[in-house]
PDB file of C-alpha atoms in Angstrom:
ATOM      1  CA  MET A   7      -0.015   0.110   0.258  1.00 49.00           C
ATOM      2  CA  ARG A   8       2.223   2.810   1.008  1.00 48.00           C
ATOM      3  CA  ALA A   9       4.933   1.928  -2.151  1.00 41.00           C
ATOM      4  CA  LEU A  10       1.641   2.585  -4.205  1.00 40.00           C
ATOM      5  CA  ALA A  11       1.337   5.267  -2.399  1.00 38.00           C
ATOM      6  CA  LEU A  12       4.890   6.838  -3.216  1.00 36.00           C
ATOM      7  CA  LEU A  13       4.246   5.881  -6.637  1.00 36.00           C
ATOM      8  CA  ALA A  14       0.831   8.492  -6.915  1.00 37.00           C
ATOM      9  CA  LEU A  15       2.548  10.431  -6.049  1.00 34.00           C
ATOM     10  CA  ILE A  16       5.912  10.432  -7.846  1.00 37.00           C
ATOM     11  CA  LEU A  17       2.734   9.958 -10.776  1.00 34.00           C
ATOM     12  CA  VAL A  18       1.403  13.478  -9.292  1.00 34.00           C
ATOM     13  CA  LEU A  19       4.421  15.834  -9.024  1.00 35.00           C
ATOM     14  CA  ALA A  20       6.037  14.688 -11.934  1.00 37.00           C
ATOM     15  CA  LEU A  21       2.688  16.031 -14.357  1.00 35.00           C
ATOM     16  CA  PRO A  22       3.794  19.139 -16.683  1.00 38.00           C
ATOM     17  CA  ALA A  23       1.912  22.663 -15.671  1.00 38.00           C
ATOM     18  CA  ALA A  24       0.098  22.128 -19.065  1.00 36.00           C
ATOM     19  CA  ALA A  25      -1.510  19.384 -17.208  1.00 37.00           C
ATOM     20  CA  GLY A  26      -3.647  21.749 -14.723  1.00 41.00           C
ATOM     21  CA  GLY A  27      -4.744  23.925 -17.454  1.00 46.00           C
ATOM     22  CA  PHE A  28      -2.592  26.369 -17.268  1.00 47.00           C
ATOM     23  CA  PRO A  29       0.588  26.417 -18.617  1.00 62.00           C
ATOM     24  CA  VAL A  30       3.173  28.696 -17.547  1.00 70.00           C
ATOM     25  CA  GLY A  31       4.573  30.686 -21.150  1.00 91.00           C
ATOM     26  CA  LEU A  32       4.384  32.663 -23.872  1.00 95.00           C
ATOM     27  CA  GLN A  33       1.856  31.672 -27.634  1.00 95.00           C
ATOM     28  CA  VAL A  34       1.506  33.339 -29.636  1.00 96.00           C
ATOM     29  CA  THR A  35      -0.814  31.897 -32.879  1.00 96.00           C
ATOM     30  CA  PRO A  36       0.095  31.268 -35.813  1.00 97.00           C
ATOM     31  CA  HIS A  37       3.145  30.865 -35.650  1.00 95.00           C
ATOM     32  CA  THR A  38       4.008  30.564 -39.926  1.00 97.00           C
ATOM     33  CA  LEU A  39       2.406  34.019 -41.125  1.00 97.00           C
ATOM     34  CA  PRO A  40       2.949  36.360 -43.789  1.00 98.00           C
ATOM     35  CA  ALA A  41       3.382  40.267 -43.597  1.00 98.00           C
ATOM     36  CA  GLY A  42       0.631  42.373 -42.464  1.00 97.00           C
ATOM     37  CA  ALA A  43      -1.050  39.691 -40.197  1.00 98.00           C
ATOM     38  CA  ILE A  44      -2.510  39.286 -37.843  1.00 98.00           C
ATOM     39  CA  VAL A  45      -0.552  37.507 -34.995  1.00 97.00           C
ATOM     40  CA  HIS A  46      -2.024  35.915 -31.849  1.00 98.00           C
ATOM     41  CA  VAL A  47      -0.060  36.539 -28.093  1.00 97.00           C
ATOM     42  CA  HIS A  48      -1.102  35.603 -24.917  1.00 96.00           C
ATOM     43  CA  GLY A  49      -0.165  32.728 -22.124  1.00 95.00           C
ATOM     44  CA  ASN A  50       0.382  32.524 -18.410  1.00 94.00           C
ATOM     45  CA  VAL A  51       2.718  34.322 -16.397  1.00 92.00           C
ATOM     46  CA  GLY A  52       2.181  31.883 -13.512  1.00 87.00           C
ATOM     47  CA  ASN A  53       3.430  32.220  -9.931  1.00 84.00           C
ATOM     48  CA  GLY A  54       6.209  34.210 -11.439  1.00 81.00           C
ATOM     49  CA  CYS A  55       5.267  37.670 -11.901  1.00 86.00           C
ATOM     50  CA  SER A  56       2.584  39.846 -10.523  1.00 84.00           C
ATOM     51  CA  HIS A  57      -1.138  39.136 -12.191  1.00 87.00           C
ATOM     52  CA  HIS A  58      -2.102  42.856 -11.419  1.00 85.00           C
ATOM     53  CA  GLY A  59       0.831  43.902 -13.904  1.00 90.00           C
ATOM     54  CA  SER A  60       1.838  43.629 -17.674  1.00 94.00           C
ATOM     55  CA  VAL A  61       4.137  41.683 -19.675  1.00 95.00           C
ATOM     56  CA  THR A  62       5.783  43.079 -22.358  1.00 96.00           C
ATOM     57  CA  VAL A  63       6.835  40.849 -25.152  1.00 96.00           C
ATOM     58  CA  ILE A  64       9.152  41.912 -27.351  1.00 97.00           C
ATOM     59  CA  SER A  65      10.031  40.904 -31.487  1.00 97.00           C
ATOM     60  CA  ASN A  66      11.844  42.566 -34.239  1.00 97.00           C
ATOM     61  CA  ALA A  67       8.746  41.527 -35.883  1.00 97.00           C
ATOM     62  CA  PHE A  68       6.967  42.929 -34.256  1.00 97.00           C
ATOM     63  CA  HIS A  69       5.592  46.813 -35.325  1.00 93.00           C
ATOM     64  CA  ALA A  70       7.864  50.275 -34.484  1.00 92.00           C
ATOM     65  CA  GLY A  71       6.711  52.680 -31.846  1.00 87.00           C
ATOM     66  CA  HIS A  72       7.139  50.744 -28.442  1.00 92.00           C
ATOM     67  CA  ASP A  73      10.264  49.276 -27.259  1.00 89.00           C
ATOM     68  CA  PHE A  74      12.611  47.818 -24.594  1.00 91.00           C
ATOM     69  CA  ALA A  75      15.825  47.867 -24.513  1.00 91.00           C
ATOM     70  CA  GLY A  76      16.077  48.962 -28.041  1.00 92.00           C
ATOM     71  CA  VAL A  77      13.793  46.074 -29.730  1.00 95.00           C
ATOM     72  CA  ASN A  78       9.237  46.290 -30.046  1.00 96.00           C
ATOM     73  CA  ALA A  79       7.529  45.091 -27.847  1.00 96.00           C
ATOM     74  CA  ILE A  80       3.881  45.031 -26.777  1.00 96.00           C
ATOM     75  CA  PHE A  81       3.184  45.561 -23.601  1.00 96.00           C
ATOM     76  CA  ILE A  82       0.285  43.040 -22.316  1.00 96.00           C
ATOM     77  CA  LYS A  83      -1.810  43.618 -18.744  1.00 96.00           C
ATOM     78  CA  VAL A  84      -2.113  40.446 -16.599  1.00 95.00           C
ATOM     79  CA  ARG A  85      -5.807  39.409 -15.646  1.00 94.00           C
ATOM     80  CA  SER A  86      -5.954  38.050 -11.944  1.00 93.00           C
ATOM     81  CA  SER A  87      -5.850  35.062 -13.013  1.00 93.00           C
ATOM     82  CA  GLY A  88      -2.554  34.902 -14.467  1.00 93.00           C
ATOM     83  CA  LYS A  89      -2.574  35.162 -18.469  1.00 95.00           C
ATOM     84  CA  PHE A  90      -2.734  37.774 -21.105  1.00 96.00           C
ATOM     85  CA  ALA A  91      -3.518  38.130 -24.367  1.00 97.00           C
ATOM     86  CA  ALA A  92      -2.953  40.629 -27.380  1.00 97.00           C
ATOM     87  CA  THR A  93      -3.242  41.049 -30.855  1.00 97.00           C
ATOM     88  CA  THR A  94      -1.246  43.210 -33.306  1.00 96.00           C
ATOM     89  CA  ARG A  95      -0.290  43.200 -37.012  1.00 97.00           C
ATOM     90  CA  ILE A  96       3.135  42.382 -38.395  1.00 97.00           C
ATOM     91  CA  PRO A  97       4.448  44.842 -40.767  1.00 97.00           C
ATOM     92  CA  SER A  98       3.345  44.122 -44.476  1.00 97.00           C
ATOM     93  CA  SER A  99       6.645  46.290 -44.629  1.00 97.00           C
ATOM     94  CA  ARG A 100       8.321  43.288 -42.254  1.00 97.00           C
ATOM     95  CA  ALA A 101      11.200  41.341 -44.188  1.00 98.00           C
ATOM     96  CA  PRO A 102      10.831  37.113 -44.507  1.00 98.00           C
ATOM     97  CA  GLY A 103      11.979  35.027 -41.148  1.00 98.00           C
ATOM     98  CA  ALA A 104      12.894  32.928 -38.438  1.00 98.00           C
ATOM     99  CA  TYR A 105      12.226  36.299 -35.744  1.00 98.00           C
ATOM    100  CA  HIS A 106      12.571  35.529 -31.967  1.00 97.00           C
ATOM    101  CA  VAL A 107       9.728  36.486 -29.626  1.00 97.00           C
ATOM    102  CA  GLY A 108      10.173  37.094 -25.706  1.00 96.00           C
ATOM    103  CA  ALA A 109       8.747  37.687 -22.980  1.00 95.00           C
ATOM    104  CA  ARG A 110       9.468  39.072 -20.243  1.00 94.00           C
ATOM    105  CA  CYS A 111       7.579  40.659 -16.316  1.00 92.00           C
ATOM    106  CA  GLY A 112       9.727  41.342 -12.673  1.00 85.00           C
ATOM    107  CA  GLY A 113      12.673  42.458 -14.480  1.00 85.00           C
ATOM    108  CA  GLY A 114      13.044  38.194 -15.915  1.00 85.00           C
ATOM    109  CA  SER A 115      12.926  36.529 -18.863  1.00 87.00           C
ATOM    110  CA  PHE A 116       9.953  33.601 -18.772  1.00 87.00           C
ATOM    111  CA  GLY A 117       8.928  32.872 -22.664  1.00 90.00           C
ATOM    112  CA  ASN A 118      10.415  32.753 -26.046  1.00 94.00           C
ATOM    113  CA  ILE A 119       9.143  30.967 -29.133  1.00 95.00           C
ATOM    114  CA  THR A 120       9.836  31.697 -32.756  1.00 97.00           C
ATOM    115  CA  LEU A 121       7.996  33.517 -35.110  1.00 97.00           C
ATOM    116  CA  HIS A 122       8.489  32.874 -38.877  1.00 98.00           C
ATOM    117  CA  ILE A 123       7.546  35.628 -41.593  1.00 98.00           C
ATOM    118  CA  THR A 124       6.894  34.632 -45.033  1.00 96.00           C
TER     119      THR A 124
END
């Protein structure tokens, strides 16, 4: 009986955060899109950042106007659940290629993904 309880505990601890329905990190959809299209930027800060602040999402794929450390950026309000979401249009003049997208809050990074512009 103790072995079964220990096995159950190990399995619960090994479950990824996504199994709880609240994956921590950054998502962009679609991952591949043409210049001029709209991308949905969303995710969850988990317990790593304030649920009353904002997330800074940076990428040279984004439009100019706002920046963080010299990189184009969008600022997204974090909901009380820890989730955040916004859309942004990729400039129609953006050159095709792979672009890094990173998310920051609370002084640190918590998500990275690659966006492909066609």
